Amino acid sequence: MASPAISGQVLDGSNPSVARLRQLIGGRDPSDGWSRCWEEGVTPWDLGQPTPAVVELVRSGTLPSDAATVLVPGCGAGYDVVALSGPGRFVVGLDVCETAIQKAKQWSSSSSADGSFFAFVVADFFTWEPPELFDLIFDYTFFCALHPSMRPAWARRMAEVLKPDGELITLMYLAEGQEAGPPFNTTVLDYEEVLKPLGFVITSIQDNEVAVEPRKGMEKIARWKRMAHPTQSI
């Protein structure tokens, strides 16, 4: 069971793993670079278990749970996928890296989780066509891992694969002062600038009080609703 005491790594250039990550991603096809990271074990974002904020969200009872479908893009080793899954909520974990998905399947099969409530898919979020739209999407260290030029496309895909009136939860890692990335410098405004024009409205935003120690004070949780009629969000 997750707890606020989970250890984690500082996600900035002072961390040798982050420096190596940037070497692997830079100058490469991004999917190839991320695959190399997993193959070499250069995964400083990986907590080894579910994100504490996800555990708290599940406990809160505020997530959809009546035949709901959930997407976790950039799911990595799949801890949050498993944590979000359960009766009434089927979760799809998506990652462009086959090695990451293999690890996710291995970890989930060794846990006590019911595999009928989740699935893992190797695919590119920006080109993947899901069989149906989702009720909920959860994003953590995915937005900030993308080059800022990709953020408008990220928002468009969120709108395309989320049901009207569906919910997007962004656990924002608000990196700043970075000369390179990932993670790239990120502010709340960066999310607002690409999501609001597409009809997303914030229903709540708060500090992540259960962030792992190296990330305390740098994370916020925002819950967004995709308005069925975008003009209503103005």
Short mmCIF file of C-alpha atoms in Angstrom, two decimals:
data_model
loop_
_atom_site.label_atom_id
_atom_site.label_comp_id
_atom_site.label_asym_id
_atom_site.label_seq_id
_atom_site.Cartn_x
_atom_site.Cartn_y
_atom_site.Cartn_z
CA MET A 1 0.00 0.00 0.00
CA ALA A 2 1.31 3.41 -0.96
CA SER A 3 2.21 6.01 1.61
CA PRO A 4 3.62 9.56 1.58
CA ALA A 5 6.94 8.09 2.69
CA ILE A 6 7.63 6.49 -0.69
CA SER A 7 11.10 7.42 -1.87
CA GLY A 8 11.50 9.19 -5.19
CA GLN A 9 14.11 11.00 -7.21
CA VAL A 10 14.61 14.69 -7.90
CA LEU A 11 13.62 15.22 -11.51
CA ASP A 12 16.08 17.91 -12.56
CA GLY A 13 19.52 18.22 -14.10
CA SER A 14 21.26 17.71 -10.75
CA ASN A 15 20.21 14.06 -10.89
CA PRO A 16 22.65 11.94 -12.97
CA SER A 17 19.74 9.72 -14.06
CA VAL A 18 17.89 12.73 -15.44
CA ALA A 19 21.06 13.87 -17.23
CA ARG A 20 21.37 10.42 -18.80
CA LEU A 21 17.67 10.44 -19.68
CA ARG A 22 18.16 13.68 -21.60
CA GLN A 23 21.10 12.18 -23.48
CA LEU A 24 18.99 9.21 -24.54
CA ILE A 25 15.98 11.29 -25.58
CA GLY A 26 17.84 14.13 -27.27
CA GLY A 27 18.54 13.79 -30.98
CA ARG A 28 16.52 10.59 -31.30
CA ASP A 29 13.12 9.52 -32.37
CA PRO A 30 11.35 9.99 -29.00
CA SER A 31 9.91 6.47 -28.91
CA ASP A 32 13.37 5.00 -29.50
CA GLY A 33 14.85 7.21 -26.80
CA TRP A 34 12.23 6.21 -24.23
CA SER A 35 12.74 2.56 -25.11
CA ARG A 36 16.48 2.93 -24.46
CA CYS A 37 15.68 4.48 -21.07
CA TRP A 38 13.65 1.44 -20.06
CA GLU A 39 16.20 -0.98 -21.43
CA GLU A 40 19.01 0.72 -19.48
CA GLY A 41 16.92 1.20 -16.35
CA VAL A 42 17.12 4.98 -16.59
CA THR A 43 13.67 5.68 -15.17
CA PRO A 44 14.05 8.35 -12.45
CA TRP A 45 10.32 9.11 -12.52
CA ASP A 46 9.43 5.51 -11.55
CA LEU A 47 8.34 5.15 -7.90
CA GLY A 48 8.17 1.35 -7.94
CA GLN A 49 4.56 1.42 -6.76
CA PRO A 50 1.38 3.48 -7.23
CA THR A 51 1.59 7.24 -6.93
CA PRO A 52 0.27 8.23 -3.47
CA ALA A 53 -2.11 10.76 -5.02
CA VAL A 54 -3.70 8.00 -7.10
CA VAL A 55 -4.26 5.89 -4.00
CA GLU A 56 -5.90 8.89 -2.33
CA LEU A 57 -8.13 9.52 -5.37
CA VAL A 58 -9.36 5.93 -5.31
CA ARG A 59 -10.03 6.14 -1.56
CA SER A 60 -11.91 9.42 -2.00
CA GLY A 61 -14.76 7.71 -3.83
CA THR A 62 -14.96 10.59 -6.33
CA LEU A 63 -13.88 8.64 -9.41
CA PRO A 64 -16.42 7.20 -11.85
CA SER A 65 -17.19 3.59 -10.97
CA ASP A 66 -20.27 2.55 -12.94
CA ALA A 67 -18.93 0.64 -15.96
CA ALA A 68 -16.38 3.43 -16.41
CA THR A 69 -13.40 3.26 -18.74
CA VAL A 70 -10.12 4.95 -17.83
CA LEU A 71 -6.97 5.71 -19.83
CA VAL A 72 -3.48 6.23 -18.41
CA PRO A 73 -1.22 7.44 -21.27
CA GLY A 74 2.50 7.01 -20.74
CA CYS A 75 1.69 4.43 -18.08
CA GLY A 76 5.24 3.09 -17.70
CA ALA A 77 5.37 0.09 -15.37
CA GLY A 78 1.64 0.32 -14.81
CA TYR A 79 1.37 0.84 -11.05
CA ASP A 80 -1.26 3.58 -11.38
CA VAL A 81 -3.22 1.53 -13.90
CA VAL A 82 -3.63 -1.28 -11.40
CA ALA A 83 -4.38 1.11 -8.54
CA LEU A 84 -7.16 2.83 -10.49
CA SER A 85 -8.75 -0.41 -11.65
CA GLY A 86 -11.49 -2.35 -9.93
CA PRO A 87 -15.14 -3.36 -10.11
CA GLY A 88 -16.96 -0.81 -12.23
CA ARG A 89 -13.76 0.74 -13.59
CA PHE A 90 -11.73 -0.77 -16.45
CA VAL A 91 -8.35 0.87 -17.02
CA VAL A 92 -6.17 0.87 -20.14
CA GLY A 93 -2.47 1.55 -19.67
CA LEU A 94 -0.85 2.90 -22.83
CA ASP A 95 2.85 3.30 -23.51
CA VAL A 96 4.93 3.66 -26.64
CA CYS A 97 7.67 1.46 -25.16
CA GLU A 98 7.27 -2.29 -25.42
CA THR A 99 9.80 -2.81 -22.61
CA ALA A 100 7.69 -0.65 -20.27
CA ILE A 101 4.55 -2.60 -21.10
CA GLN A 102 6.37 -5.88 -20.54
CA LYS A 103 7.40 -4.65 -17.09
CA ALA A 104 3.82 -3.54 -16.43
CA LYS A 105 2.47 -6.96 -17.30
CA GLN A 106 5.09 -8.69 -15.18
CA TRP A 107 4.49 -6.45 -12.17
CA SER A 108 0.70 -6.64 -12.38
CA SER A 109 0.73 -10.42 -12.73
CA SER A 110 2.85 -10.69 -9.58
CA SER A 111 0.46 -8.48 -7.63
CA SER A 112 -2.86 -9.52 -6.16
CA ALA A 113 -4.78 -7.36 -8.65
CA ASP A 114 -7.63 -8.77 -10.72
CA GLY A 115 -6.38 -8.68 -14.32
CA SER A 116 -9.91 -8.57 -15.69
CA PHE A 117 -10.13 -4.91 -14.71
CA PHE A 118 -7.18 -3.57 -16.73
CA ALA A 119 -5.18 -4.03 -19.92
CA PHE A 120 -1.87 -2.79 -21.27
CA VAL A 121 -1.33 -1.62 -24.85
CA VAL A 122 1.86 -0.76 -26.75
CA ALA A 123 0.97 2.24 -28.91
CA ASP A 124 1.70 5.89 -29.63
CA PHE A 125 -0.86 8.06 -27.83
CA PHE A 126 -0.89 10.50 -30.73
CA THR A 127 -1.85 7.95 -33.40
CA TRP A 128 -3.60 5.19 -31.43
CA GLU A 129 -7.30 4.73 -32.14
CA PRO A 130 -9.10 3.32 -29.10
CA PRO A 131 -12.13 1.07 -29.63
CA GLU A 132 -14.22 3.46 -27.53
CA LEU A 133 -13.97 6.84 -25.83
CA PHE A 134 -13.01 7.11 -22.17
CA ASP A 135 -14.88 8.40 -19.13
CA LEU A 136 -11.67 9.42 -17.38
CA ILE A 137 -8.04 10.07 -18.34
CA PHE A 138 -5.21 10.34 -15.82
CA ASP A 139 -1.96 12.11 -16.74
CA TYR A 140 1.16 12.20 -14.57
CA THR A 141 4.71 12.97 -15.80
CA PHE A 142 3.42 12.58 -19.37
CA PHE A 143 2.67 16.22 -20.19
CA CYS A 144 5.97 17.46 -18.73
CA ALA A 145 7.90 14.72 -20.56
CA LEU A 146 6.72 15.98 -23.94
CA HIS A 147 8.57 18.73 -25.77
CA PRO A 148 6.50 21.92 -25.32
CA SER A 149 5.85 22.02 -29.07
CA MET A 150 3.80 18.82 -28.61
CA ARG A 151 1.44 20.24 -26.01
CA PRO A 152 -1.28 21.48 -28.39
CA ALA A 153 -1.34 18.02 -30.00
CA TRP A 154 -1.51 16.47 -26.51
CA ALA A 155 -4.60 18.55 -25.73
CA ARG A 156 -6.28 17.70 -29.04
CA ARG A 157 -5.79 13.99 -28.44
CA MET A 158 -7.20 14.32 -24.92
CA ALA A 159 -10.31 15.92 -26.40
CA GLU A 160 -10.56 13.29 -29.12
CA VAL A 161 -10.39 10.21 -26.87
CA LEU A 162 -12.40 11.54 -23.90
CA LYS A 163 -16.18 11.38 -23.86
CA PRO A 164 -18.17 14.61 -23.82
CA ASP A 165 -18.57 15.54 -20.14
CA GLY A 166 -15.70 13.14 -19.34
CA GLU A 167 -12.99 14.01 -16.84
CA LEU A 168 -9.27 14.59 -17.22
CA ILE A 169 -7.14 14.47 -14.08
CA THR A 170 -3.70 16.04 -14.40
CA LEU A 171 -1.17 15.52 -11.66
CA MET A 172 1.07 18.41 -12.63
CA TYR A 173 4.81 18.26 -12.03
CA LEU A 174 5.67 21.96 -12.20
CA ALA A 175 9.35 21.94 -13.11
CA GLU A 176 11.01 25.32 -13.51
CA GLY A 177 14.46 26.70 -14.20
CA GLN A 178 15.42 23.77 -16.43
CA GLU A 179 17.64 24.53 -19.41
CA ALA A 180 16.55 21.31 -21.10
CA GLY A 181 14.15 18.43 -20.62
CA PRO A 182 12.51 16.13 -19.96
CA PRO A 183 10.99 17.06 -17.66
CA PHE A 184 10.43 20.39 -19.37
CA ASN A 185 9.56 23.61 -17.56
CA THR A 186 5.84 23.52 -16.84
CA THR A 187 3.27 25.85 -15.28
CA VAL A 188 -0.46 25.57 -14.64
CA LEU A 189 -0.93 28.19 -17.36
CA ASP A 190 0.72 25.84 -19.86
CA TYR A 191 -2.13 23.37 -19.30
CA GLU A 192 -4.79 26.06 -19.39
CA GLU A 193 -3.53 27.54 -22.66
CA VAL A 194 -3.97 24.28 -24.57
CA LEU A 195 -7.00 22.79 -22.78
CA LYS A 196 -9.37 25.72 -22.32
CA PRO A 197 -9.78 26.46 -26.06
CA LEU A 198 -10.97 22.87 -26.47
CA GLY A 199 -13.72 23.19 -23.89
CA PHE A 200 -11.96 21.87 -20.80
CA VAL A 201 -12.79 23.64 -17.54
CA ILE A 202 -11.11 23.14 -14.17
CA THR A 203 -13.50 21.84 -11.53
CA SER A 204 -10.82 21.73 -8.82
CA ILE A 205 -7.13 22.36 -8.36
CA GLN A 206 -5.06 21.86 -5.22
CA ASP A 207 -1.54 21.17 -4.03
CA ASN A 208 -0.55 17.52 -3.99
CA GLU A 209 -0.18 17.09 -0.25
CA VAL A 210 0.98 13.46 -0.58
CA ALA A 211 3.73 14.07 -3.13
CA VAL A 212 6.89 12.05 -2.59
CA GLU A 213 9.48 14.03 -0.63
CA PRO A 214 11.73 15.24 -3.51
CA ARG A 215 8.66 16.58 -5.34
CA LYS A 216 6.83 18.24 -2.44
CA GLY A 217 5.72 21.75 -3.25
CA MET A 218 6.14 21.12 -6.98
CA GLU A 219 2.91 19.29 -7.77
CA LYS A 220 -0.75 20.19 -8.11
CA ILE A 221 -3.75 18.01 -8.91
CA ALA A 222 -6.26 19.50 -11.32
CA ARG A 223 -9.54 17.93 -12.34
CA TRP A 224 -10.95 19.06 -15.67
CA LYS A 225 -14.32 18.46 -17.28
CA ARG A 226 -14.58 18.28 -21.04
CA MET A 227 -17.74 20.25 -21.72
CA ALA A 228 -20.14 18.61 -24.15
CA HIS A 229 -20.80 22.07 -25.58
CA PRO A 230 -17.51 24.03 -25.40
CA THR A 231 -19.22 27.41 -25.67
CA GLN A 232 -20.61 26.78 -22.17
CA SER A 233 -17.08 27.01 -20.74
CA ILE A 234 -16.69 30.67 -21.69
#
